[in-house]
PDB file of N, CA and C in Angstrom:
ATOM      1  N   MET U   1      42.123 -48.726 -37.452  1.00 87.00           N
ATOM      2  CA  MET U   1      42.960 -48.692 -36.363  1.00 87.00           C
ATOM      3  C   MET U   1      42.739 -47.438 -36.131  1.00 87.00           C
ATOM      4  N   LEU U   2      42.404 -47.114 -34.920  1.00 95.00           N
ATOM      5  CA  LEU U   2      42.455 -46.016 -34.226  1.00 95.00           C
ATOM      6  C   LEU U   2      43.719 -44.855 -33.812  1.00 95.00           C
ATOM      7  N   THR U   3      43.773 -44.086 -34.692  1.00 97.00           N
ATOM      8  CA  THR U   3      45.210 -43.419 -34.556  1.00 97.00           C
ATOM      9  C   THR U   3      45.024 -41.644 -34.578  1.00 97.00           C
ATOM     10  N   VAL U   4      45.751 -40.942 -33.643  1.00 98.00           N
ATOM     11  CA  VAL U   4      45.815 -39.789 -33.494  1.00 98.00           C
ATOM     12  C   VAL U   4      45.828 -39.001 -35.126  1.00 98.00           C
ATOM     13  N   ASP U   5      46.181 -39.485 -36.264  1.00 97.00           N
ATOM     14  CA  ASP U   5      46.296 -39.101 -37.625  1.00 97.00           C
ATOM     15  C   ASP U   5      44.447 -38.883 -37.933  1.00 97.00           C
ATOM     16  N   ALA U   6      44.063 -40.119 -37.426  1.00 97.00           N
ATOM     17  CA  ALA U   6      42.801 -40.709 -37.953  1.00 97.00           C
ATOM     18  C   ALA U   6      41.546 -39.648 -37.188  1.00 97.00           C
ATOM     19  N   LEU U   7      41.821 -39.507 -35.985  1.00 98.00           N
ATOM     20  CA  LEU U   7      41.245 -38.923 -35.523  1.00 98.00           C
ATOM     21  C   LEU U   7      41.403 -37.144 -35.723  1.00 98.00           C
ATOM     22  N   GLN U   8      42.314 -36.916 -36.293  1.00 97.00           N
ATOM     23  CA  GLN U   8      42.801 -35.445 -36.643  1.00 97.00           C
ATOM     24  C   GLN U   8      41.543 -35.290 -37.871  1.00 97.00           C
ATOM     25  N   GLU U   9      41.767 -36.567 -38.624  1.00 97.00           N
ATOM     26  CA  GLU U   9      41.113 -36.378 -39.727  1.00 97.00           C
ATOM     27  C   GLU U   9      39.155 -36.712 -39.847  1.00 97.00           C
ATOM     28  N   PHE U  10      39.228 -36.968 -38.607  1.00 98.00           N
ATOM     29  CA  PHE U  10      37.716 -36.885 -38.240  1.00 98.00           C
ATOM     30  C   PHE U  10      37.230 -35.823 -38.047  1.00 98.00           C
ATOM     31  N   GLY U  11      38.040 -34.774 -37.480  1.00 98.00           N
ATOM     32  CA  GLY U  11      38.067 -33.496 -36.659  1.00 98.00           C
ATOM     33  C   GLY U  11      37.963 -33.132 -35.704  1.00 98.00           C
ATOM     34  N   ALA U  12      38.735 -33.736 -34.784  1.00 98.00           N
ATOM     35  CA  ALA U  12      38.690 -33.980 -33.433  1.00 98.00           C
ATOM     36  C   ALA U  12      40.230 -32.728 -33.472  1.00 98.00           C
ATOM     37  N   ASP U  13      40.249 -32.385 -32.116  1.00 98.00           N
ATOM     38  CA  ASP U  13      41.355 -31.265 -31.998  1.00 98.00           C
ATOM     39  C   ASP U  13      42.274 -32.019 -30.988  1.00 98.00           C
ATOM     40  N   THR U  14      43.035 -33.057 -31.904  1.00 98.00           N
ATOM     41  CA  THR U  14      43.843 -34.219 -30.798  1.00 98.00           C
ATOM     42  C   THR U  14      45.084 -33.294 -30.257  1.00 98.00           C
ATOM     43  N   ALA U  15      45.539 -32.584 -30.485  1.00 98.00           N
ATOM     44  CA  ALA U  15      46.349 -31.665 -29.703  1.00 98.00           C
ATOM     45  C   ALA U  15      46.038 -31.241 -27.944  1.00 98.00           C
ATOM     46  N   GLU U  16      44.893 -30.691 -28.122  1.00 98.00           N
ATOM     47  CA  GLU U  16      44.030 -30.070 -27.179  1.00 98.00           C
ATOM     48  C   GLU U  16      43.725 -31.812 -26.727  1.00 98.00           C
ATOM     49  N   GLY U  17      43.288 -32.559 -26.393  1.00 98.00           N
ATOM     50  CA  GLY U  17      42.594 -33.855 -26.313  1.00 98.00           C
ATOM     51  C   GLY U  17      44.136 -34.686 -25.727  1.00 98.00           C
ATOM     52  N   LEU U  18      44.970 -34.527 -26.123  1.00 98.00           N
ATOM     53  CA  LEU U  18      46.198 -35.133 -25.857  1.00 98.00           C
ATOM     54  C   LEU U  18      47.047 -34.388 -24.080  1.00 98.00           C
ATOM     55  N   ALA U  19      46.846 -33.215 -25.149  1.00 98.00           N
ATOM     56  CA  ALA U  19      47.226 -32.518 -23.596  1.00 98.00           C
ATOM     57  C   ALA U  19      46.608 -32.758 -22.272  1.00 98.00           C
ATOM     58  N   ARG U  20      45.171 -32.968 -22.625  1.00 97.00           N
ATOM     59  CA  ARG U  20      44.538 -33.395 -21.432  1.00 97.00           C
ATOM     60  C   ARG U  20      44.523 -35.033 -21.029  1.00 97.00           C
ATOM     61  N   CYS U  21      45.488 -35.579 -21.604  1.00 97.00           N
ATOM     62  CA  CYS U  21      45.604 -36.893 -21.411  1.00 97.00           C
ATOM     63  C   CYS U  21      47.557 -36.555 -21.270  1.00 97.00           C
ATOM     64  N   MET U  22      48.068 -35.861 -20.873  1.00 97.00           N
ATOM     65  CA  MET U  22      49.577 -35.396 -20.578  1.00 97.00           C
ATOM     66  C   MET U  22      50.550 -35.932 -21.534  1.00 97.00           C
ATOM     67  N   ASN U  23      49.834 -35.991 -23.304  1.00 98.00           N
ATOM     68  CA  ASN U  23      50.457 -36.419 -24.247  1.00 98.00           C
ATOM     69  C   ASN U  23      50.395 -37.811 -23.816  1.00 98.00           C
ATOM     70  N   ASN U  24      49.744 -38.331 -23.410  1.00 98.00           N
ATOM     71  CA  ASN U  24      50.149 -39.957 -23.680  1.00 98.00           C
ATOM     72  C   ASN U  24      49.178 -40.802 -24.666  1.00 98.00           C
ATOM     73  N   GLU U  25      49.901 -41.094 -25.417  1.00 98.00           N
ATOM     74  CA  GLU U  25      48.778 -41.015 -26.976  1.00 98.00           C
ATOM     75  C   GLU U  25      48.066 -42.442 -26.735  1.00 98.00           C
ATOM     76  N   GLN U  26      48.369 -43.342 -26.053  1.00 98.00           N
ATOM     77  CA  GLN U  26      47.698 -44.843 -25.699  1.00 98.00           C
ATOM     78  C   GLN U  26      46.891 -44.427 -25.461  1.00 98.00           C
ATOM     79  N   PHE U  27      47.050 -43.613 -24.032  1.00 98.00           N
ATOM     80  CA  PHE U  27      45.594 -43.094 -22.981  1.00 98.00           C
ATOM     81  C   PHE U  27      44.346 -42.615 -23.452  1.00 98.00           C
ATOM     82  N   TYR U  28      45.145 -41.371 -24.610  1.00 98.00           N
ATOM     83  CA  TYR U  28      43.957 -40.632 -25.278  1.00 98.00           C
ATOM     84  C   TYR U  28      42.954 -41.802 -26.227  1.00 98.00           C
ATOM     85  N   LEU U  29      44.172 -42.637 -26.900  1.00 98.00           N
ATOM     86  CA  LEU U  29      42.996 -43.572 -27.656  1.00 98.00           C
ATOM     87  C   LEU U  29      42.332 -44.896 -27.361  1.00 98.00           C
ATOM     88  N   ARG U  30      43.141 -44.951 -25.927  1.00 98.00           N
ATOM     89  CA  ARG U  30      42.312 -45.863 -24.991  1.00 98.00           C
ATOM     90  C   ARG U  30      40.804 -45.003 -24.773  1.00 98.00           C
ATOM     91  N   LEU U  31      40.720 -43.927 -24.056  1.00 98.00           N
ATOM     92  CA  LEU U  31      39.583 -43.238 -23.587  1.00 98.00           C
ATOM     93  C   LEU U  31      38.486 -42.803 -24.808  1.00 98.00           C
ATOM     94  N   VAL U  32      39.399 -42.234 -25.906  1.00 98.00           N
ATOM     95  CA  VAL U  32      38.451 -42.545 -26.979  1.00 98.00           C
ATOM     96  C   VAL U  32      37.695 -43.418 -27.238  1.00 98.00           C
ATOM     97  N   ALA U  33      38.302 -44.801 -27.383  1.00 97.00           N
ATOM     98  CA  ALA U  33      37.888 -46.227 -27.740  1.00 97.00           C
ATOM     99  C   ALA U  33      36.630 -46.170 -26.581  1.00 97.00           C
ATOM    100  N   MET U  34      37.538 -45.800 -25.425  1.00 97.00           N
ATOM    101  CA  MET U  34      35.935 -46.334 -24.399  1.00 97.00           C
ATOM    102  C   MET U  34      34.621 -45.075 -24.225  1.00 97.00           C
ATOM    103  N   ALA U  35      35.060 -44.169 -24.661  1.00 98.00           N
ATOM    104  CA  ALA U  35      33.610 -43.023 -24.580  1.00 98.00           C
ATOM    105  C   ALA U  35      32.575 -43.564 -26.045  1.00 98.00           C
ATOM    106  N   VAL U  36      33.047 -43.962 -26.817  1.00 97.00           N
ATOM    107  CA  VAL U  36      32.351 -44.652 -28.178  1.00 97.00           C
ATOM    108  C   VAL U  36      31.332 -45.500 -27.107  1.00 97.00           C
ATOM    109  N   GLY U  37      31.551 -45.978 -26.132  1.00 97.00           N
ATOM    110  CA  GLY U  37      30.114 -47.504 -25.628  1.00 97.00           C
ATOM    111  C   GLY U  37      29.656 -46.430 -24.623  1.00 97.00           C
ATOM    112  N   ASP U  38      30.346 -45.417 -24.391  1.00 98.00           N
ATOM    113  CA  ASP U  38      29.145 -44.624 -23.281  1.00 98.00           C
ATOM    114  C   ASP U  38      27.840 -44.986 -23.468  1.00 98.00           C
ATOM    115  N   ALA U  39      26.864 -45.148 -22.283  1.00 98.00           N
ATOM    116  CA  ALA U  39      25.831 -45.957 -22.346  1.00 98.00           C
ATOM    117  C   ALA U  39      24.568 -44.687 -22.391  1.00 98.00           C
ATOM    118  N   ASN U  40      25.395 -43.178 -22.561  1.00 98.00           N
ATOM    119  CA  ASN U  40      24.419 -41.638 -22.648  1.00 98.00           C
ATOM    120  C   ASN U  40      24.253 -41.880 -24.332  1.00 98.00           C
ATOM    121  N   PHE U  41      24.675 -42.472 -25.133  1.00 98.00           N
ATOM    122  CA  PHE U  41      24.400 -42.489 -26.849  1.00 98.00           C
ATOM    123  C   PHE U  41      23.221 -42.865 -26.357  1.00 98.00           C
ATOM    124  N   GLU U  42      22.761 -44.123 -26.294  1.00 98.00           N
ATOM    125  CA  GLU U  42      21.620 -44.971 -26.137  1.00 98.00           C
ATOM    126  C   GLU U  42      20.340 -44.055 -25.426  1.00 98.00           C
ATOM    127  N   LYS U  43      20.840 -43.955 -24.256  1.00 98.00           N
ATOM    128  CA  LYS U  43      20.091 -42.863 -23.185  1.00 98.00           C
ATOM    129  C   LYS U  43      19.211 -41.778 -23.797  1.00 98.00           C
ATOM    130  N   LEU U  44      20.183 -40.907 -24.345  1.00 98.00           N
ATOM    131  CA  LEU U  44      19.894 -40.097 -25.596  1.00 98.00           C
ATOM    132  C   LEU U  44      18.460 -40.163 -26.657  1.00 98.00           C
ATOM    133  N   ALA U  45      19.058 -41.314 -27.339  1.00 98.00           N
ATOM    134  CA  ALA U  45      18.225 -41.829 -28.502  1.00 98.00           C
ATOM    135  C   ALA U  45      17.050 -42.046 -27.835  1.00 98.00           C
ATOM    136  N   ASP U  46      17.140 -43.096 -27.034  1.00 98.00           N
ATOM    137  CA  ASP U  46      15.852 -43.796 -25.846  1.00 98.00           C
ATOM    138  C   ASP U  46      15.122 -42.263 -25.376  1.00 98.00           C
ATOM    139  N   ALA U  47      15.821 -41.568 -25.097  1.00 98.00           N
ATOM    140  CA  ALA U  47      15.020 -40.547 -24.513  1.00 98.00           C
ATOM    141  C   ALA U  47      14.061 -39.279 -25.253  1.00 98.00           C
ATOM    142  N   ILE U  48      14.967 -39.448 -26.428  1.00 97.00           N
ATOM    143  CA  ILE U  48      14.393 -38.306 -27.737  1.00 97.00           C
ATOM    144  C   ILE U  48      13.211 -39.526 -28.140  1.00 97.00           C
ATOM    145  N   GLY U  49      13.530 -40.139 -28.369  1.00 96.00           N
ATOM    146  CA  GLY U  49      12.135 -41.293 -28.941  1.00 96.00           C
ATOM    147  C   GLY U  49      10.989 -41.070 -28.075  1.00 96.00           C
ATOM    148  N   ALA U  50      11.244 -41.058 -27.112  1.00 97.00           N
ATOM    149  CA  ALA U  50      10.161 -41.035 -25.927  1.00 97.00           C
ATOM    150  C   ALA U  50       9.495 -39.612 -25.386  1.00 97.00           C
ATOM    151  N   GLN U  51      10.725 -38.460 -26.074  1.00 95.00           N
ATOM    152  CA  GLN U  51       9.997 -37.543 -25.694  1.00 95.00           C
ATOM    153  C   GLN U  51      10.337 -36.502 -24.248  1.00 95.00           C
ATOM    154  N   ASP U  52      10.975 -37.658 -23.766  1.00 97.00           N
ATOM    155  CA  ASP U  52      11.635 -37.630 -22.189  1.00 97.00           C
ATOM    156  C   ASP U  52      12.787 -36.173 -22.368  1.00 97.00           C
ATOM    157  N   PHE U  53      12.370 -34.986 -22.676  1.00 96.00           N
ATOM    158  CA  PHE U  53      13.222 -34.328 -22.448  1.00 96.00           C
ATOM    159  C   PHE U  53      14.418 -34.188 -21.294  1.00 96.00           C
ATOM    160  N   LYS U  54      13.651 -34.025 -20.679  1.00 97.00           N
ATOM    161  CA  LYS U  54      14.404 -33.955 -19.234  1.00 97.00           C
ATOM    162  C   LYS U  54      15.379 -35.088 -19.038  1.00 97.00           C
ATOM    163  N   ALA U  55      15.100 -36.289 -19.537  1.00 98.00           N
ATOM    164  CA  ALA U  55      16.394 -37.239 -19.712  1.00 98.00           C
ATOM    165  C   ALA U  55      17.347 -36.703 -20.508  1.00 98.00           C
ATOM    166  N   ALA U  56      16.944 -36.579 -21.787  1.00 98.00           N
ATOM    167  CA  ALA U  56      17.373 -36.243 -22.587  1.00 98.00           C
ATOM    168  C   ALA U  56      18.759 -35.407 -22.775  1.00 98.00           C
ATOM    169  N   PHE U  57      18.077 -34.126 -21.738  1.00 98.00           N
ATOM    170  CA  PHE U  57      19.118 -33.207 -21.729  1.00 98.00           C
ATOM    171  C   PHE U  57      20.027 -33.743 -20.517  1.00 98.00           C
ATOM    172  N   GLU U  58      19.908 -34.438 -20.000  1.00 98.00           N
ATOM    173  CA  GLU U  58      20.684 -35.349 -19.010  1.00 98.00           C
ATOM    174  C   GLU U  58      21.706 -36.172 -19.607  1.00 98.00           C
ATOM    175  N   ALA U  59      21.381 -36.965 -20.621  1.00 98.00           N
ATOM    176  CA  ALA U  59      22.503 -37.767 -21.523  1.00 98.00           C
ATOM    177  C   ALA U  59      22.778 -36.801 -22.353  1.00 98.00           C
ATOM    178  N   ALA U  60      22.648 -35.616 -22.965  1.00 98.00           N
ATOM    179  CA  ALA U  60      23.013 -34.707 -23.945  1.00 98.00           C
ATOM    180  C   ALA U  60      24.307 -34.028 -23.057  1.00 98.00           C
ATOM    181  N   HIS U  61      24.072 -33.486 -22.203  1.00 98.00           N
ATOM    182  CA  HIS U  61      24.301 -32.885 -21.145  1.00 98.00           C
ATOM    183  C   HIS U  61      26.214 -33.845 -20.423  1.00 98.00           C
ATOM    184  N   ALA U  62      25.683 -34.704 -20.335  1.00 98.00           N
ATOM    185  CA  ALA U  62      26.859 -35.681 -19.936  1.00 98.00           C
ATOM    186  C   ALA U  62      27.420 -36.145 -21.204  1.00 98.00           C
ATOM    187  N   LEU U  63      27.208 -36.268 -22.466  1.00 98.00           N
ATOM    188  CA  LEU U  63      28.091 -36.586 -23.882  1.00 98.00           C
ATOM    189  C   LEU U  63      28.785 -35.081 -23.769  1.00 98.00           C
ATOM    190  N   LYS U  64      28.295 -34.135 -23.823  1.00 98.00           N
ATOM    191  CA  LYS U  64      28.696 -33.407 -24.190  1.00 98.00           C
ATOM    192  C   LYS U  64      30.148 -33.141 -23.189  1.00 98.00           C
ATOM    193  N   GLY U  65      30.336 -33.158 -22.084  1.00 98.00           N
ATOM    194  CA  GLY U  65      31.325 -33.013 -21.221  1.00 98.00           C
ATOM    195  C   GLY U  65      32.174 -34.333 -21.498  1.00 98.00           C
ATOM    196  N   LEU U  66      31.794 -35.544 -21.870  1.00 98.00           N
ATOM    197  CA  LEU U  66      32.733 -36.569 -21.861  1.00 98.00           C
ATOM    198  C   LEU U  66      33.372 -36.218 -23.483  1.00 98.00           C
ATOM    199  N   VAL U  67      32.701 -35.891 -24.328  1.00 98.00           N
ATOM    200  CA  VAL U  67      33.614 -35.664 -25.702  1.00 98.00           C
ATOM    201  C   VAL U  67      33.765 -34.338 -26.132  1.00 98.00           C
ATOM    202  N   GLY U  68      33.809 -33.243 -24.892  1.00 98.00           N
ATOM    203  CA  GLY U  68      34.550 -32.080 -24.841  1.00 98.00           C
ATOM    204  C   GLY U  68      35.598 -32.112 -24.160  1.00 98.00           C
ATOM    205  N   ASN U  69      35.794 -33.094 -23.217  1.00 97.00           N
ATOM    206  CA  ASN U  69      36.757 -33.436 -22.643  1.00 97.00           C
ATOM    207  C   ASN U  69      38.194 -34.454 -23.460  1.00 97.00           C
ATOM    208  N   LEU U  70      37.498 -34.907 -24.357  1.00 98.00           N
ATOM    209  CA  LEU U  70      38.550 -35.550 -25.251  1.00 98.00           C
ATOM    210  C   LEU U  70      38.579 -34.894 -26.826  1.00 98.00           C
ATOM    211  N   SER U  71      37.887 -33.741 -26.459  1.00 98.00           N
ATOM    212  CA  SER U  71      38.291 -33.248 -28.111  1.00 98.00           C
ATOM    213  C   SER U  71      37.813 -33.374 -29.287  1.00 98.00           C
ATOM    214  N   LEU U  72      36.830 -33.979 -29.293  1.00 98.00           N
ATOM    215  CA  LEU U  72      36.328 -34.924 -30.072  1.00 98.00           C
ATOM    216  C   LEU U  72      34.855 -33.859 -30.797  1.00 98.00           C
ATOM    217  N   THR U  73      35.377 -32.873 -31.532  1.00 98.00           N
ATOM    218  CA  THR U  73      34.572 -31.504 -31.947  1.00 98.00           C
ATOM    219  C   THR U  73      33.841 -31.984 -32.620  1.00 98.00           C
ATOM    220  N   PRO U  74      33.379 -32.754 -33.600  1.00 98.00           N
ATOM    221  CA  PRO U  74      32.541 -33.004 -34.107  1.00 98.00           C
ATOM    222  C   PRO U  74      31.218 -33.562 -33.498  1.00 98.00           C
ATOM    223  N   LEU U  75      31.555 -34.447 -32.349  1.00 98.00           N
ATOM    224  CA  LEU U  75      30.304 -34.820 -31.387  1.00 98.00           C
ATOM    225  C   LEU U  75      30.200 -33.581 -30.590  1.00 98.00           C
ATOM    226  N   PHE U  76      31.011 -32.829 -30.367  1.00 98.00           N
ATOM    227  CA  PHE U  76      31.413 -32.017 -28.961  1.00 98.00           C
ATOM    228  C   PHE U  76      30.105 -31.079 -29.857  1.00 98.00           C
ATOM    229  N   THR U  77      30.199 -30.596 -31.198  1.00 98.00           N
ATOM    230  CA  THR U  77      29.210 -29.485 -31.394  1.00 98.00           C
ATOM    231  C   THR U  77      27.559 -29.735 -31.471  1.00 98.00           C
ATOM    232  N   ILE U  78      27.200 -31.148 -32.073  1.00 98.00           N
ATOM    233  CA  ILE U  78      26.100 -31.536 -31.693  1.00 98.00           C
ATOM    234  C   ILE U  78      25.371 -31.908 -30.322  1.00 98.00           C
ATOM    235  N   ALA U  79      26.473 -32.283 -29.494  1.00 98.00           N
ATOM    236  CA  ALA U  79      26.041 -32.411 -28.129  1.00 98.00           C
ATOM    237  C   ALA U  79      26.027 -31.032 -27.094  1.00 98.00           C
ATOM    238  N   SER U  80      26.486 -30.176 -27.585  1.00 98.00           N
ATOM    239  CA  SER U  80      26.727 -28.880 -27.036  1.00 98.00           C
ATOM    240  C   SER U  80      25.393 -27.859 -27.419  1.00 98.00           C
ATOM    241  N   GLU U  81      24.610 -28.226 -28.749  1.00 98.00           N
ATOM    242  CA  GLU U  81      23.765 -27.731 -29.469  1.00 98.00           C
ATOM    243  C   GLU U  81      22.414 -28.150 -28.880  1.00 98.00           C
ATOM    244  N   MET U  82      22.159 -29.516 -28.924  1.00 98.00           N
ATOM    245  CA  MET U  82      21.618 -30.067 -28.216  1.00 98.00           C
ATOM    246  C   MET U  82      21.449 -30.117 -27.012  1.00 98.00           C
ATOM    247  N   THR U  83      22.244 -29.969 -26.008  1.00 98.00           N
ATOM    248  CA  THR U  83      22.200 -29.733 -24.420  1.00 98.00           C
ATOM    249  C   THR U  83      21.311 -28.174 -24.368  1.00 98.00           C
ATOM    250  N   GLU U  84      22.290 -27.092 -25.047  1.00 98.00           N
ATOM    251  CA  GLU U  84      21.655 -25.709 -24.538  1.00 98.00           C
ATOM    252  C   GLU U  84      20.494 -25.490 -25.354  1.00 98.00           C
ATOM    253  N   LEU U  85      19.591 -26.511 -26.599  1.00 98.00           N
ATOM    254  CA  LEU U  85      18.299 -26.360 -26.686  1.00 98.00           C
ATOM    255  C   LEU U  85      17.014 -27.189 -25.570  1.00 98.00           C
ATOM    256  N   LEU U  86      17.822 -28.156 -25.081  1.00 98.00           N
ATOM    257  CA  LEU U  86      16.804 -28.964 -23.745  1.00 98.00           C
ATOM    258  C   LEU U  86      17.005 -28.205 -22.850  1.00 98.00           C
ATOM    259  N   ARG U  87      18.499 -27.629 -22.624  1.00 97.00           N
ATOM    260  CA  ARG U  87      18.090 -26.477 -21.139  1.00 97.00           C
ATOM    261  C   ARG U  87      16.756 -25.435 -21.315  1.00 97.00           C
ATOM    262  N   ALA U  88      16.931 -25.082 -22.422  1.00 97.00           N
ATOM    263  CA  ALA U  88      16.134 -23.881 -22.588  1.00 97.00           C
ATOM    264  C   ALA U  88      14.869 -24.228 -22.916  1.00 97.00           C
ATOM    265  N   GLU U  89      14.287 -25.493 -22.910  1.00 94.00           N
ATOM    266  CA  GLU U  89      13.569 -26.213 -23.216  1.00 94.00           C
ATOM    267  C   GLU U  89      12.589 -25.597 -24.518  1.00 94.00           C
ATOM    268  N   THR U  90      13.540 -25.505 -25.856  1.00 94.00           N
ATOM    269  CA  THR U  90      12.667 -24.792 -26.875  1.00 94.00           C
ATOM    270  C   THR U  90      12.387 -26.481 -27.403  1.00 94.00           C
ATOM    271  N   GLU U  91      11.536 -26.312 -28.060  1.00 92.00           N
ATOM    272  CA  GLU U  91      10.362 -26.893 -29.183  1.00 92.00           C
ATOM    273  C   GLU U  91      11.358 -27.031 -30.498  1.00 92.00           C
ATOM    274  N   ALA U  92      11.729 -28.237 -30.279  1.00 94.00           N
ATOM    275  CA  ALA U  92      12.591 -28.547 -31.840  1.00 94.00           C
ATOM    276  C   ALA U  92      12.628 -29.766 -32.150  1.00 94.00           C
ATOM    277  N   ASP U  93      12.842 -30.573 -33.112  1.00 94.00           N
ATOM    278  CA  ASP U  93      12.861 -31.674 -33.526  1.00 94.00           C
ATOM    279  C   ASP U  93      14.248 -32.235 -33.319  1.00 94.00           C
ATOM    280  N   TYR U  94      14.269 -32.912 -31.976  1.00 97.00           N
ATOM    281  CA  TYR U  94      15.875 -33.235 -31.815  1.00 97.00           C
ATOM    282  C   TYR U  94      16.318 -34.603 -32.762  1.00 97.00           C
ATOM    283  N   ALA U  95      15.069 -35.328 -33.074  1.00 97.00           N
ATOM    284  CA  ALA U  95      15.760 -36.209 -33.750  1.00 97.00           C
ATOM    285  C   ALA U  95      16.564 -36.605 -35.177  1.00 97.00           C
ATOM    286  N   PRO U  96      16.857 -35.608 -35.721  1.00 98.00           N
ATOM    287  CA  PRO U  96      17.853 -35.171 -36.985  1.00 98.00           C
ATOM    288  C   PRO U  96      19.493 -34.958 -36.092  1.00 98.00           C
ATOM    289  N   MET U  97      19.273 -33.781 -35.307  1.00 97.00           N
ATOM    290  CA  MET U  97      20.404 -34.015 -33.956  1.00 97.00           C
ATOM    291  C   MET U  97      20.894 -34.995 -33.514  1.00 97.00           C
ATOM    292  N   CYS U  98      20.017 -35.874 -32.848  1.00 98.00           N
ATOM    293  CA  CYS U  98      20.420 -37.232 -32.469  1.00 98.00           C
ATOM    294  C   CYS U  98      21.074 -38.279 -33.319  1.00 98.00           C
ATOM    295  N   ASP U  99      20.320 -38.196 -34.498  1.00 98.00           N
ATOM    296  CA  ASP U  99      20.497 -39.489 -35.488  1.00 98.00           C
ATOM    297  C   ASP U  99      22.330 -38.640 -35.889  1.00 98.00           C
ATOM    298  N   GLU U 100      22.352 -37.428 -36.376  1.00 98.00           N
ATOM    299  CA  GLU U 100      23.577 -36.776 -36.956  1.00 98.00           C
ATOM    300  C   GLU U 100      24.786 -37.608 -35.726  1.00 98.00           C
ATOM    301  N   LEU U 101      24.622 -37.195 -34.280  1.00 98.00           N
ATOM    302  CA  LEU U 101      24.971 -37.743 -33.061  1.00 98.00           C
ATOM    303  C   LEU U 101      25.635 -39.272 -33.142  1.00 98.00           C
ATOM    304  N   LEU U 102      24.414 -40.076 -33.588  1.00 98.00           N
ATOM    305  CA  LEU U 102      24.566 -41.483 -33.657  1.00 98.00           C
ATOM    306  C   LEU U 102      25.726 -41.863 -34.938  1.00 98.00           C
ATOM    307  N   GLY U 103      25.172 -41.090 -35.560  1.00 98.00           N
ATOM    308  CA  GLY U 103      26.039 -41.213 -37.070  1.00 98.00           C
ATOM    309  C   GLY U 103      27.698 -40.896 -36.932  1.00 98.00           C
ATOM    310  N   LEU U 104      27.872 -40.211 -36.257  1.00 98.00           N
ATOM    311  CA  LEU U 104      29.070 -39.620 -35.923  1.00 98.00           C
ATOM    312  C   LEU U 104      30.108 -40.643 -35.231  1.00 98.00           C
ATOM    313  N   ARG U 105      29.079 -41.200 -34.163  1.00 98.00           N
ATOM    314  CA  ARG U 105      29.664 -42.429 -33.097  1.00 98.00           C
ATOM    315  C   ARG U 105      30.123 -43.096 -34.039  1.00 98.00           C
ATOM    316  N   GLN U 106      29.595 -43.723 -35.006  1.00 98.00           N
ATOM    317  CA  GLN U 106      29.429 -44.941 -35.735  1.00 98.00           C
ATOM    318  C   GLN U 106      30.902 -44.688 -36.723  1.00 98.00           C
ATOM    319  N   GLN U 107      30.647 -43.657 -37.303  1.00 97.00           N
ATOM    320  CA  GLN U 107      32.152 -43.189 -38.052  1.00 97.00           C
ATOM    321  C   GLN U 107      33.295 -43.690 -36.855  1.00 97.00           C
ATOM    322  N   LEU U 108      33.054 -42.902 -35.608  1.00 97.00           N
ATOM    323  CA  LEU U 108      34.182 -42.772 -34.870  1.00 97.00           C
ATOM    324  C   LEU U 108      34.336 -44.766 -34.697  1.00 97.00           C
ATOM    325  N   GLN U 109      33.605 -44.928 -33.895  1.00 97.00           N
ATOM    326  CA  GLN U 109      33.975 -46.773 -33.990  1.00 97.00           C
ATOM    327  C   GLN U 109      34.419 -47.367 -35.470  1.00 97.00           C
ATOM    328  N   ALA U 110      33.891 -47.163 -36.511  1.00 97.00           N
ATOM    329  CA  ALA U 110      34.461 -47.972 -37.746  1.00 97.00           C
ATOM    330  C   ALA U 110      36.350 -47.450 -37.789  1.00 97.00           C
ATOM    331  N   LEU U 111      36.598 -46.149 -37.195  1.00 96.00           N
ATOM    332  CA  LEU U 111      37.786 -45.824 -36.971  1.00 96.00           C
ATOM    333  C   LEU U 111      38.796 -47.301 -36.058  1.00 96.00           C
ATOM    334  N   ILE U 112      37.847 -47.087 -35.026  1.00 95.00           N
ATOM    335  CA  ILE U 112      38.226 -48.221 -33.592  1.00 95.00           C
ATOM    336  C   ILE U 112      38.347 -49.369 -34.499  1.00 95.00           C
ATOM    337  N   ASP U 113      37.148 -50.135 -35.371  1.00 95.00           N
ATOM    338  CA  ASP U 113      37.673 -51.158 -35.619  1.00 95.00           C
ATOM    339  C   ASP U 113      38.357 -51.376 -36.603  1.00 95.00           C
ATOM    340  N   GLY U 114      39.304 -50.432 -37.450  1.00 90.00           N
ATOM    341  CA  GLY U 114      40.086 -50.296 -38.398  1.00 90.00           C
ATOM    342  C   GLY U 114      39.404 -50.794 -39.757  1.00 90.00           C
TER     343      GLY U 114
END
């Protein structure tokens, strides 16, 4: 079951996330649960697989904003790194970063599923 304590153990800055949600715990947890289903995770993975770095940048940037606003720090760290590398058009193997991001998403989904 998704709880504020579980999110803290996951590495989220729940105090910051809750503050953005007017300290409404149910609202915050609902937004976190909704974020896990965001289509940009799949868009990012598909774009990386197709080496469409423009689309990958757009998806990574959207995820950076989403997980940043919810203070999901582990996801934010990777999404931020990918966004900046893609923005600079840096040649890199983005697949491992994408896999790590998707793995963290799965961990978060497991918390939601209980």
